[in-house]
Coordinates of C-alpha atoms in Angstrom, one line a residue:
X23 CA 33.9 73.9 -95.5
X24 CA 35.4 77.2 -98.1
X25 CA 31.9 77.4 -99.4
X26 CA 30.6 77.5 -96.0
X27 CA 32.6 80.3 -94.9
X28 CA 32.7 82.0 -98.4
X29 CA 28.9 82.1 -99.1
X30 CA 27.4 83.9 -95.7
X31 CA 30.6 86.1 -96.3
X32 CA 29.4 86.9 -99.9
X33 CA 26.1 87.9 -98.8
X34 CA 26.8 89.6 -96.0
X35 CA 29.4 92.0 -98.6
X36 CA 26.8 92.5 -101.0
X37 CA 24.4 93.7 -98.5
X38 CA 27.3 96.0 -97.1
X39 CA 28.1 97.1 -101.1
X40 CA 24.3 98.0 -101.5
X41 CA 24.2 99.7 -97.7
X42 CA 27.1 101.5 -99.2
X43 CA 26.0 102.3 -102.3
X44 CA 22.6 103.7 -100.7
X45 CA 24.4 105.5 -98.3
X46 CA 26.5 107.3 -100.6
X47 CA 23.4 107.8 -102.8
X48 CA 21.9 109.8 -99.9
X49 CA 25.5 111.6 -98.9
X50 CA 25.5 112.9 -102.4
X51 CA 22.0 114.2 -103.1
X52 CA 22.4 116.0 -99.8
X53 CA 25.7 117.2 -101.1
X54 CA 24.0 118.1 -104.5
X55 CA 20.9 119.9 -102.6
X56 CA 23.6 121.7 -100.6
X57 CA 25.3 123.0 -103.4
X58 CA 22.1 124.4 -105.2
X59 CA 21.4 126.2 -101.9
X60 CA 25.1 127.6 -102.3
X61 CA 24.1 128.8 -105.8
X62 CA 21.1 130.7 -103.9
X63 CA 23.2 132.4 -101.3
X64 CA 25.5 133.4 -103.9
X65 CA 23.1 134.6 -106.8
X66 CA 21.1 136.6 -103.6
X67 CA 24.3 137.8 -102.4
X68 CA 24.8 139.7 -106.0
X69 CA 21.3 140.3 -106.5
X70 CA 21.6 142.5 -103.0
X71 CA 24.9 144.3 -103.9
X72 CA 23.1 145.7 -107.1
X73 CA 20.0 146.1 -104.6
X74 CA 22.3 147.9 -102.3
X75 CA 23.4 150.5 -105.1
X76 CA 19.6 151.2 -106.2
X77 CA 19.3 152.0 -102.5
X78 CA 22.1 154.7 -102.5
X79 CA 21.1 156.2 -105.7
X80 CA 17.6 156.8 -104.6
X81 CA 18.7 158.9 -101.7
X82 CA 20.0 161.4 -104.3
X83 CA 19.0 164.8 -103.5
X84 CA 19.4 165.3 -107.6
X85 CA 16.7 162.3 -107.9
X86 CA 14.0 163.8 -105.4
X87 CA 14.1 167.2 -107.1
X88 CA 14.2 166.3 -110.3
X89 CA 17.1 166.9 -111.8
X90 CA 17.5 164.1 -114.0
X91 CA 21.0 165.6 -115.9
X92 CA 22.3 165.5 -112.2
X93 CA 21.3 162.2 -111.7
X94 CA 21.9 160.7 -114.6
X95 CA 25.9 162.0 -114.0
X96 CA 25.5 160.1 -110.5
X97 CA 24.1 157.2 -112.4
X98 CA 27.1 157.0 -115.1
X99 CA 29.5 157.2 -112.3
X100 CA 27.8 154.4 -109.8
X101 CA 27.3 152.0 -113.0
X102 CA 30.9 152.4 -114.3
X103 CA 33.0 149.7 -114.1
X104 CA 30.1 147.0 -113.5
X105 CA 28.2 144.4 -115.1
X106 CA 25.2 146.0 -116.0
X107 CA 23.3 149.4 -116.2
X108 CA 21.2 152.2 -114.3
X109 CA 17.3 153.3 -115.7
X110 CA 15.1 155.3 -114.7
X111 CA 11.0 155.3 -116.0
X112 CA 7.6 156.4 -115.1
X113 CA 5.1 154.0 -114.2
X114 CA 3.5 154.3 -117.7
X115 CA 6.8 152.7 -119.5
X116 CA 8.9 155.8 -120.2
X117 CA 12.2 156.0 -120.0
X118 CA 13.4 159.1 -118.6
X119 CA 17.3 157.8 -117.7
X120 CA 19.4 154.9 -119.1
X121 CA 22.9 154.8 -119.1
X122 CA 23.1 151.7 -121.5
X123 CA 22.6 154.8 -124.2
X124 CA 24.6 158.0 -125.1
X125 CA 23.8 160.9 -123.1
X126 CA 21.0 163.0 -125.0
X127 CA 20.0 159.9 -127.3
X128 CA 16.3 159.3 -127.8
X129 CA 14.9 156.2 -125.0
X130 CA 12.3 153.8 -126.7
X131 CA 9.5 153.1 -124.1
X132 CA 8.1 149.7 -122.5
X133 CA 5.9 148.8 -120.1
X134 CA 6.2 146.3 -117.1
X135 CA 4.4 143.4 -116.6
X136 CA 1.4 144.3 -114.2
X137 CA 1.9 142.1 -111.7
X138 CA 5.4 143.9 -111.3
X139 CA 4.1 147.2 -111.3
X140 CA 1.4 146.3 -108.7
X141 CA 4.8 144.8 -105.8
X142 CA 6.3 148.4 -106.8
X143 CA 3.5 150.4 -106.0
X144 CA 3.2 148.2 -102.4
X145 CA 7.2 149.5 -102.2
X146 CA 8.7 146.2 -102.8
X147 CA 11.9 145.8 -104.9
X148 CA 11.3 143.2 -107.5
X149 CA 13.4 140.8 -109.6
X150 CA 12.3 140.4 -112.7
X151 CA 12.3 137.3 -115.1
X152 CA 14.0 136.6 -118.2
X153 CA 12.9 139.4 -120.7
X154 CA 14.1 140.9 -124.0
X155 CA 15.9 144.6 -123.2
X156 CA 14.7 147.0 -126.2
X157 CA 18.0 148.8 -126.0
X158 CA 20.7 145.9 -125.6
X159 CA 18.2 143.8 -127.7
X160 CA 19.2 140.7 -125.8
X161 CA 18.2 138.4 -122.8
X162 CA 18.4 140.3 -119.4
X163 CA 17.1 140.5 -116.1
X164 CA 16.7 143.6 -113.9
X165 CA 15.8 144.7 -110.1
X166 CA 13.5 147.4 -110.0
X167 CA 12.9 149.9 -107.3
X168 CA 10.1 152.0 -106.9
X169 CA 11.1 156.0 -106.1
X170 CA 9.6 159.1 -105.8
X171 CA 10.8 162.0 -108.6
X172 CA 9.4 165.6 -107.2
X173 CA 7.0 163.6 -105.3
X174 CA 5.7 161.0 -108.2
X175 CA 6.2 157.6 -107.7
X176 CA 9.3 156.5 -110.6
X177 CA 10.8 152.9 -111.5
X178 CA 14.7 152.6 -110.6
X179 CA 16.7 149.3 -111.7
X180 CA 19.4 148.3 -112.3
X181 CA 19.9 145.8 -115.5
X182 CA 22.4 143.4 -117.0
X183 CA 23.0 141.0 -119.0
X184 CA 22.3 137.3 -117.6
X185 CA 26.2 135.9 -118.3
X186 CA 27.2 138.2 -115.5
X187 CA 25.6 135.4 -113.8
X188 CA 27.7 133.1 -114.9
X189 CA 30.3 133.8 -112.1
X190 CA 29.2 132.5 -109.6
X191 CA 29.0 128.8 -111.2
X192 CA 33.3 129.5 -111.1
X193 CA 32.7 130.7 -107.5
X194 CA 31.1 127.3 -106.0
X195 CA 33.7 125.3 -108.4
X196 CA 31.2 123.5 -109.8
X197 CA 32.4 120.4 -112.0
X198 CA 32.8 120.5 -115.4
X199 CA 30.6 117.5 -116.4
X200 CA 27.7 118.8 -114.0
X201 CA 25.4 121.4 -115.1
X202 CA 24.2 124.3 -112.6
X203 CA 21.0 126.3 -113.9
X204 CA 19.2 128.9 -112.7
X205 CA 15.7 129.5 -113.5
X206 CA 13.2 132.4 -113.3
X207 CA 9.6 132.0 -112.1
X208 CA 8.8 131.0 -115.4
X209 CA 10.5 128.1 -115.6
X210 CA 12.8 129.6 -118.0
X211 CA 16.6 129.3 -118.4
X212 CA 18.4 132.6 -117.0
X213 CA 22.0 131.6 -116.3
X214 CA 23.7 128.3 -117.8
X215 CA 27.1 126.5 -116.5
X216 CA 27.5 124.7 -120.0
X217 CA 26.3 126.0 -123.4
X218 CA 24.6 129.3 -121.8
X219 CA 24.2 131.5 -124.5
X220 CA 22.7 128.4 -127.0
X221 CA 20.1 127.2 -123.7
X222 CA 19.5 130.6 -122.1
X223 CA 15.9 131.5 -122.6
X224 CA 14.9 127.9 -122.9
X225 CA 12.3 126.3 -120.2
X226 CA 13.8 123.3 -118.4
X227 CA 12.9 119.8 -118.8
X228 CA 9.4 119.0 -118.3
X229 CA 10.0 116.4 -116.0
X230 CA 12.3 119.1 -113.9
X231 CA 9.0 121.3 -114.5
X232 CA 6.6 119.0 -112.7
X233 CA 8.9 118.3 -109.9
X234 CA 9.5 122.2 -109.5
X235 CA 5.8 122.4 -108.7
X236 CA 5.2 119.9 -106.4
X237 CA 8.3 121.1 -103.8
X238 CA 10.5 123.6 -103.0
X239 CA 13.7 121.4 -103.1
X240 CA 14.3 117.7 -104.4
X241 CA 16.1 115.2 -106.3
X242 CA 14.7 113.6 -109.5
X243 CA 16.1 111.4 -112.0
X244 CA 16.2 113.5 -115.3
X245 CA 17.2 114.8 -118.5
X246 CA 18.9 118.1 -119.6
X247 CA 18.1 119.6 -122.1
X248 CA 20.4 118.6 -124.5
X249 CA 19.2 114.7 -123.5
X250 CA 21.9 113.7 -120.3
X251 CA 20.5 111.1 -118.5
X252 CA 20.9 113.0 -114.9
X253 CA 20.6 112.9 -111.3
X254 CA 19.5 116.8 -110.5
X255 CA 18.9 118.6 -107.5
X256 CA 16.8 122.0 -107.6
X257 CA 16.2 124.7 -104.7
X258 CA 13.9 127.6 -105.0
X259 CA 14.8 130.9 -103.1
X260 CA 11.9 132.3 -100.8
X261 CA 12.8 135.8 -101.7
X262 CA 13.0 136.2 -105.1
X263 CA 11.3 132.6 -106.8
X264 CA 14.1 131.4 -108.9
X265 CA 15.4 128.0 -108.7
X266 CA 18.3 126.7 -108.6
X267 CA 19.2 123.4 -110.5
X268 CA 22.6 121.5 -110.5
X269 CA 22.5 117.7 -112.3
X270 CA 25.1 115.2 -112.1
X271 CA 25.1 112.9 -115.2
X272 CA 24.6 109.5 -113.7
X273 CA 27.6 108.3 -115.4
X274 CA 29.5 110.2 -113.0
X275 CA 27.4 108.9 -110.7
X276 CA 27.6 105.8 -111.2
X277 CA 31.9 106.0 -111.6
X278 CA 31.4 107.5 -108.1
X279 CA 29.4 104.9 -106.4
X280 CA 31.3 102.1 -108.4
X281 CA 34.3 103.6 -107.0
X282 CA 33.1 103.6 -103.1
X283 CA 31.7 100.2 -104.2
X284 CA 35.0 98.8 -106.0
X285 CA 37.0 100.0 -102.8
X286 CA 34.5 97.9 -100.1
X287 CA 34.2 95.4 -102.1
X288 CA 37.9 95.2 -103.2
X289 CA 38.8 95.0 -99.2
X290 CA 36.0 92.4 -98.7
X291 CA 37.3 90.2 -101.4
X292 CA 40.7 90.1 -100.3
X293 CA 38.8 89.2 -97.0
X294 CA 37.4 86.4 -98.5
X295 CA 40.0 85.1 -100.8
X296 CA 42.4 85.0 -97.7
X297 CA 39.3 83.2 -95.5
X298 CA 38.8 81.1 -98.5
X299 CA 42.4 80.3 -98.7
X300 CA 42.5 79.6 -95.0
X301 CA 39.4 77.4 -95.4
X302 CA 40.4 75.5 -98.7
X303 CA 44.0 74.4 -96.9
X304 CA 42.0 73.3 -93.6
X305 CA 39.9 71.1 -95.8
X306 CA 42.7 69.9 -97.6
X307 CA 44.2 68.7 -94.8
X308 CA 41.2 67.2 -93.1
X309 CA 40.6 65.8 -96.4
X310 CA 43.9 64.2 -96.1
X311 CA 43.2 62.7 -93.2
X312 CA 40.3 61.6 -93.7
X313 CA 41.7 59.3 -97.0
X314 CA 44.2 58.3 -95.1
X315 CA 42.1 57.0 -92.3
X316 CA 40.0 55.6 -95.1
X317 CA 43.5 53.6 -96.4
X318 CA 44.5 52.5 -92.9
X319 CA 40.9 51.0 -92.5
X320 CA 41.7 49.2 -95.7
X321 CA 45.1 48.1 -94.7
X322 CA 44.0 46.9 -91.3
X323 CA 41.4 45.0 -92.8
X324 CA 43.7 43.0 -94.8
X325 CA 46.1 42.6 -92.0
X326 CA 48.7 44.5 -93.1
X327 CA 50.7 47.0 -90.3
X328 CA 49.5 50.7 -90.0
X329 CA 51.5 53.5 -91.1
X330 CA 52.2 56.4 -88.6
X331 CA 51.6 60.4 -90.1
X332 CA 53.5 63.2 -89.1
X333 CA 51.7 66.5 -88.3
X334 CA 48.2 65.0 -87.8
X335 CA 45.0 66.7 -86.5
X336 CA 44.1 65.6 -82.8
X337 CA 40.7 64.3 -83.9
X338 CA 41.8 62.3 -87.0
X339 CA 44.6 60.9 -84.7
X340 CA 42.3 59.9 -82.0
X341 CA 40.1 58.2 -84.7
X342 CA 43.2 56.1 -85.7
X343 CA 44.1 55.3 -82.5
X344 CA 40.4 53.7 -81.8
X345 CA 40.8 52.3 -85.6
X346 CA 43.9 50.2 -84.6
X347 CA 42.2 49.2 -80.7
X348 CA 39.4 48.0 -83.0
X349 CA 41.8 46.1 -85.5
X350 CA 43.4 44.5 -82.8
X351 CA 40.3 43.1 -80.3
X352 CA 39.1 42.2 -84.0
X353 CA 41.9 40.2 -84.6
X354 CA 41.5 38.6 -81.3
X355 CA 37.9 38.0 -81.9
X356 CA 38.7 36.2 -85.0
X357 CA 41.6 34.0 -83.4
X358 CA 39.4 32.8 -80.8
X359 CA 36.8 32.7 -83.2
X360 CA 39.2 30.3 -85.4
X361 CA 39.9 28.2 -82.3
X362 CA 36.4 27.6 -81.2
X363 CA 35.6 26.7 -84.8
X364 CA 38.4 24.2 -84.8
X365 CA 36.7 22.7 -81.5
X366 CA 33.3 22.6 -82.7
X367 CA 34.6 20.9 -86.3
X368 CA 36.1 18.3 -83.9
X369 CA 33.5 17.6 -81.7
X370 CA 31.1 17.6 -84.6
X371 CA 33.1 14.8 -86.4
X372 CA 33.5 12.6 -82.6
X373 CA 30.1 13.3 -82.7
X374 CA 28.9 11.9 -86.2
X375 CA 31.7 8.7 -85.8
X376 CA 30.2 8.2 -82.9
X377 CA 26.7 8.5 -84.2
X378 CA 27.1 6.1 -87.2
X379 CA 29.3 3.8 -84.7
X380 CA 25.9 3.6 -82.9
X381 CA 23.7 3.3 -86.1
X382 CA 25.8 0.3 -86.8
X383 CA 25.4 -1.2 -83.7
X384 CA 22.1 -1.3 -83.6
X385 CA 21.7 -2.4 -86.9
X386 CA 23.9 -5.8 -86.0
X387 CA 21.6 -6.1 -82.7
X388 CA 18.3 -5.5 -85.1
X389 CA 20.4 -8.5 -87.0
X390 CA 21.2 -11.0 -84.7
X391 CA 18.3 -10.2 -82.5
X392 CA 15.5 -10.8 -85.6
X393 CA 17.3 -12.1 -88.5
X394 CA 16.6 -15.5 -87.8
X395 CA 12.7 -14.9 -87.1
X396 CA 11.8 -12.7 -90.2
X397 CA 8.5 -13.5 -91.6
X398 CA 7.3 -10.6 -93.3
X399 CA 10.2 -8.3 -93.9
X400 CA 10.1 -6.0 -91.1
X401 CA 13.9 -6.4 -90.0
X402 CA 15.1 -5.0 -94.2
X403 CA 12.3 -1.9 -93.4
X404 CA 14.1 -1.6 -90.5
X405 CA 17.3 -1.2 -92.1
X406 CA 16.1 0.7 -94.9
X407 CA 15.3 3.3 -92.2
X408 CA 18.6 3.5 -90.8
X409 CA 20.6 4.0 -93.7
X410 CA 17.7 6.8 -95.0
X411 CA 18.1 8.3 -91.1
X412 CA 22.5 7.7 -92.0
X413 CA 22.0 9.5 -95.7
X414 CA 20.1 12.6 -93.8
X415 CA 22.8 12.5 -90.9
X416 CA 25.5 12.3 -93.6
X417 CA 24.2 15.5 -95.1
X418 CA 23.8 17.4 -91.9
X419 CA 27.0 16.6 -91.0
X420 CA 28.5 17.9 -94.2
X421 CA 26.6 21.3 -93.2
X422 CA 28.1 21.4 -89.8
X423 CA 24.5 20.8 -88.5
X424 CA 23.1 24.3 -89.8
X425 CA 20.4 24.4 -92.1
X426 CA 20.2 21.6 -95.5
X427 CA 18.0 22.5 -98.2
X428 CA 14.8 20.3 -98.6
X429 CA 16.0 19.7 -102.4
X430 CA 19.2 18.1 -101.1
X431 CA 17.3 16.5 -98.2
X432 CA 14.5 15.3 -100.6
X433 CA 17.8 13.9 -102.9
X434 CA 19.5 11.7 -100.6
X435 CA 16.6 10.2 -99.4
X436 CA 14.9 8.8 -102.7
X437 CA 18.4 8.6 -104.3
X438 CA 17.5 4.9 -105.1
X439 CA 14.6 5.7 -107.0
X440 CA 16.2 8.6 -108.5
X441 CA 15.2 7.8 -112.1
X442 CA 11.5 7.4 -111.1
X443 CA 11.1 10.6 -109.0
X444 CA 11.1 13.9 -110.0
X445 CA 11.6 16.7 -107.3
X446 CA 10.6 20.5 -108.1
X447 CA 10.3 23.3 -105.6
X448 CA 11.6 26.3 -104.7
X449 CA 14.6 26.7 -102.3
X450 CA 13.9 26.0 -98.7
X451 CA 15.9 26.2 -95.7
X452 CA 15.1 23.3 -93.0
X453 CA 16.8 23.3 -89.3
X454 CA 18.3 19.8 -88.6
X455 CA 15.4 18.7 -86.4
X456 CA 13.2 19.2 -89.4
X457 CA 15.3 17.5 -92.2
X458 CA 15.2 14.8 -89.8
X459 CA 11.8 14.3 -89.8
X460 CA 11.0 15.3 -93.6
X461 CA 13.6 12.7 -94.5
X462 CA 12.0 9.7 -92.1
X463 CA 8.1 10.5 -94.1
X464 CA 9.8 10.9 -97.7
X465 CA 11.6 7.4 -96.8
X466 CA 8.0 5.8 -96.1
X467 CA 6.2 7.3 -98.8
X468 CA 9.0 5.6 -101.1
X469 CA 9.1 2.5 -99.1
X470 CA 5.3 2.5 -99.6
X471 CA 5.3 3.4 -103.2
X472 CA 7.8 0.9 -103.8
X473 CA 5.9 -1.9 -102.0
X474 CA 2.3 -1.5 -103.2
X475 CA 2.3 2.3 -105.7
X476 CA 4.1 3.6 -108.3
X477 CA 7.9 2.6 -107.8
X478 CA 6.8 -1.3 -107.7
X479 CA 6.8 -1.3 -111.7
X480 CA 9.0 0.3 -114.2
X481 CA 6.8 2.4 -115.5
X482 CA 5.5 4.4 -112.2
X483 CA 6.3 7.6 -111.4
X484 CA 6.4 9.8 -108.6
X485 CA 6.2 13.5 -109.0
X486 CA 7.2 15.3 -106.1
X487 CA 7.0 19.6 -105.8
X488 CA 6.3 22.1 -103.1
X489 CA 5.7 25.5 -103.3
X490 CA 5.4 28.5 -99.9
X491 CA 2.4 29.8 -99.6
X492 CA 2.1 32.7 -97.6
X493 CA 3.6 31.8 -93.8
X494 CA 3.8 27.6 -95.4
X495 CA 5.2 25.4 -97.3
X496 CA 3.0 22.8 -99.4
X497 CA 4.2 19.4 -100.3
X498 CA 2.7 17.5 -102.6
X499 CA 3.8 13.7 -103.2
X500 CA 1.9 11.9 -106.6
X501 CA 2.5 9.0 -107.8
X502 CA 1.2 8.0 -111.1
X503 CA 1.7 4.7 -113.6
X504 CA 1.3 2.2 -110.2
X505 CA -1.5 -0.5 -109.4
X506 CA -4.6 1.0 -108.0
X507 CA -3.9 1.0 -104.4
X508 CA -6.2 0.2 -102.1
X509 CA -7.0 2.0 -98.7
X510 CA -5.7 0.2 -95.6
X511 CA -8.4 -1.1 -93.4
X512 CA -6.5 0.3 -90.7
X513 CA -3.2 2.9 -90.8
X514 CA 0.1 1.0 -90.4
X515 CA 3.3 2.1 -88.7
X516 CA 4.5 3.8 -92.1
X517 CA 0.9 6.0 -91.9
X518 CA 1.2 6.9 -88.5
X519 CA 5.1 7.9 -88.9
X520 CA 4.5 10.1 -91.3
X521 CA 1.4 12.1 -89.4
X522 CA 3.1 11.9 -86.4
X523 CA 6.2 13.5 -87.6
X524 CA 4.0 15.8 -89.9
X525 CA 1.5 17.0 -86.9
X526 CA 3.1 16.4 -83.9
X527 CA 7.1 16.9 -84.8
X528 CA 6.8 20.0 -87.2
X529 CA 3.2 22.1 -86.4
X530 CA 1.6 21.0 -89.9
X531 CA -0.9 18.6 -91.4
X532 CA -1.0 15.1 -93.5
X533 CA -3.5 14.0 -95.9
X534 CA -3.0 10.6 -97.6
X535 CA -5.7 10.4 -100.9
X536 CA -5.3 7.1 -102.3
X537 CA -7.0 7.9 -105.5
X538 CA -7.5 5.4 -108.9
X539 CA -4.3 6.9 -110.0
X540 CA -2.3 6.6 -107.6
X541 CA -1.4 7.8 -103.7
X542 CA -1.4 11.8 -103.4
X543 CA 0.1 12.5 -100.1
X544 CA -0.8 16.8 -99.2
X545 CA 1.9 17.9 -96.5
X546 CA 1.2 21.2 -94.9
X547 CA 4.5 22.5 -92.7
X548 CA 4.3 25.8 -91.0
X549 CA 7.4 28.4 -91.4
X550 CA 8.0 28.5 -87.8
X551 CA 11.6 27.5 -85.9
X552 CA 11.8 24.5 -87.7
X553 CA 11.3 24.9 -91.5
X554 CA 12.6 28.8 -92.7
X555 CA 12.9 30.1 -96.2
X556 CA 16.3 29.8 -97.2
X557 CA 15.7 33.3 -99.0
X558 CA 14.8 35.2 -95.4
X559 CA 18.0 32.9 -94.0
X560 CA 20.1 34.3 -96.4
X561 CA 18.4 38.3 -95.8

């Protein structure tokens, strides 16, 4: 009954920890992809202050006429106090105005890539990639403006270094154990959260790379460079083509998720522990109840009084109650079974004094009425029939007139010639009716036999066996060691007896061989009302 209410419960958790857990997966790449689009705003907020001073400095009156001492005095000023620096070039690479140097101190001279050169001469203001300054000789990145000097068309940017960058990873309070990177159009590293100045200039991960290309924005399980198994987010600006990356290393993600997880999962097992509890103690005490009913059973089976429970369940209790109404019309049942048994033992023994009251009677009758006048013997066969008809009453009687084995039956009727017949068979049940009349034709094959076969010298023998076969029995009487008999001219009394009761009595068949050896008498009884297996009696 717990595991019943624990088991759906378990699932139905772990498919609410996994709806959780994917849940949370997709609240926090959103949250990650949010926060690179933060980094974008931010950067492009920065990148369009240092656009916005490019703007005011070309409007310089000192610019448009060419005074470059002028301007570069304007350009000093406007520069001081910020991150990077002001130049000014021709289109050819010359540098005509850099405040990185010393006033007066020779400019080396550089060209821009040509894509670059061909946005500034359609008046766009370009960011550029990662590059190598030739004055700072480091990493830097620059916006570029295109102007006109005395009517020619001159570059103006404004450079610095790629670190100054690195404020606005403190702005958007990025974690310490994520990393935030920005990267140019290139696919290389401009601005790091963690180890900038060791990665800066590097390209990102390749699988980063290929992910780059195929979208604008995304998450993708990855690598940094320095090999931590992440879970990164990248966004690409419209304006200027960087991308913006920030990974989460996925054991943070993972402590995260387990930590969402841990809480569900932590309030759903206190769920079930208190269900299981709940079940596991309603069990116990239907369990309880359930023995008990089980000992009461026992106990009212042997008679002995029931025993009342205190604080028992309404269904257990109405069991009990229909237990002991059940015990007691059972007890009744076996009273008046017990009474009617003690009637039917006494009207079975009225019944068999009565019986052998009559057998004797007519045995003095048979007596007195043709004792005097016996010539050939018929008055003693007379009376050897009795007392075989008496031995198979006797033995019915003992059974209470239920069923008496053909072995016993078979017994008690050649019990005189017991040392000259041998009796072998399986076990076989026979109703009285039919012990009756197996009993009658075993007495007048023995009476026979011991008249003219087998058991009318010593050394005869009679061998006696039956076996079932199929839906009969077969019995098979054989005498051997006897004169030769010889065939009756015409059947006797003892021959028709005997196929009488055979055919007519119990539904079989007689055959009487008298053969050189001996008589071989072939009995064939069908198992029908009359003659049972004792084995199907006792299924």
């Amino acid at each position: 009954m717990a595991m019943a209410l624990v088991i759906p419960a378990t699932i139905c958790m772990v498919l609410l920890v996994l709806g959780v857990y994917r849940e949370g997966r997709r609240n926090f790449e959103a949250q990650l992809i949010a926060t690179t689009r933060a980094l974008s705003v931010a950067t492009d907020r920065q990148l369009s202050q240092s656009a916005a001073l490019l703007a005011g400095l070309s409007t310089s009156s000192a610019l448009t006429s060419g005074d470059l001492s002028a301007f570069e005095r304007e350009a000093r000023q406007a520069a001081q106090g910020g991150a990077g620096w002001i130049m000014l070039s021709a289109f050819d690479g010359r540098q005509l105005v850099n405040t990185l140097a010393a006033p007066g101190a020779p400019l080396p001279h550089g060209a821009l890539p040509p894509q670059t050169l061909v946005m500034l001469r359609q008046g766009r203001t370009v960011v550029s990639n990662l590059t190598q300054g030739m004055l700072s000789r480091g990493p830097i990145i620059a916006i570029d403006r295109p102007v006109l000097v005395r009517g020619e068309p001159h570059i103006l940017s404004y450079i610095q270094n790629p670190r100054a960058l690195h404020s606005i990873f403190e702005a958007q309070h990025v974690p310490r154990s994520w990393t935030a990177s920005i990267v140019d159009r290139n696919g290389r590293l401009v601005a790091r959260s963690r180890d900038h100045d060791r990665m800066i200039g590097r390209h990102a991960s390749p699988d980063m790379r290929e992910a780059m290309s195929k979208a604008s924005e995304g998450v993708v399980f990855t690598k940094t460079l320095d090999g931590t198994p992440t879970l990164s987010a990248f966004s690409t600006a419209p304006l200027y083509g960087w991308t913006f990356i920030v990974g989460v290393p996925r054991r943070d993600l993972a402590t995260s998720m387990l930590r969402s997880m841990a809480m569900t999962g932590g309030f759903m097992g206190l769920l079930l522990v208190l269900g299981g509890a709940a079940a596991v103690q309603v069990s116990r005490r239907i369990a309880g109840d359930i023995r008990s009913l089980s000992l009461e059973a026992a106990a009212l089976a042997e008679g002995a009084p029931p025993a009342d429970r205190q604080h028992e369940l309404a269904e257990t209790l109405e069991v009990r109650q229909t237990l002991r109404g059940a015990a007691a019309e059972l007890r009744d049942r076996e009273a008046e079974r017990a009474r009617a048994s003690r009637r039917q033992q006494l009207m079975i023994h009225e019944l068999n004094h009565r019986v052998k009251n009559t057998l004797a009677t007519v045995q003095s009758l048979a007596w007195y009425s043709l004792g005097r006048s016996e010539q050939d013997g018929r008055v003693q066969v007379f009376f050897e029939r009795l007392s075989a008809l008496s031995r198979t009453h006797d033995l019915l009687s003992e059974r209470v007139w239920e069923d008496a084995e053909l072995r016993e039956v078979a017994a008690r009727t050649l019990a005189p010639y017991a040392s000259q017949v041998e009796a072998v068979g399986a076990d076989v049940g026979l109703t009285p009716n039919a012990a009756v009349n197996l009993s009658m034709v075993l007495h007048e094959l023995a009476t026979n036999a011991a008249k003219y076969g087998a058991l009318s010298r010593p050394e005869g023998r009679v061998h006696l066996a039956w076996t079932l076969q199929g839906d009969n029995i077969r019995l098979v009487w054989r005498e051997t060691g006897g004169p030769v008999p010889a065939p009756p001219g015409e059947a006797g009394f003892g021959q028709r007896l005997i196929r009488t009761a055979t055919t007519r009595d119990m539904g079989g068949s007689a055959d009487l061989d008298f053969t050189p050896e001996g008589l071989v008498a072939r009995l064939e009884i069908p198992l029908s009302a009359e003659v049972r297996d004792q084995s199907s009696v006792e299924a």
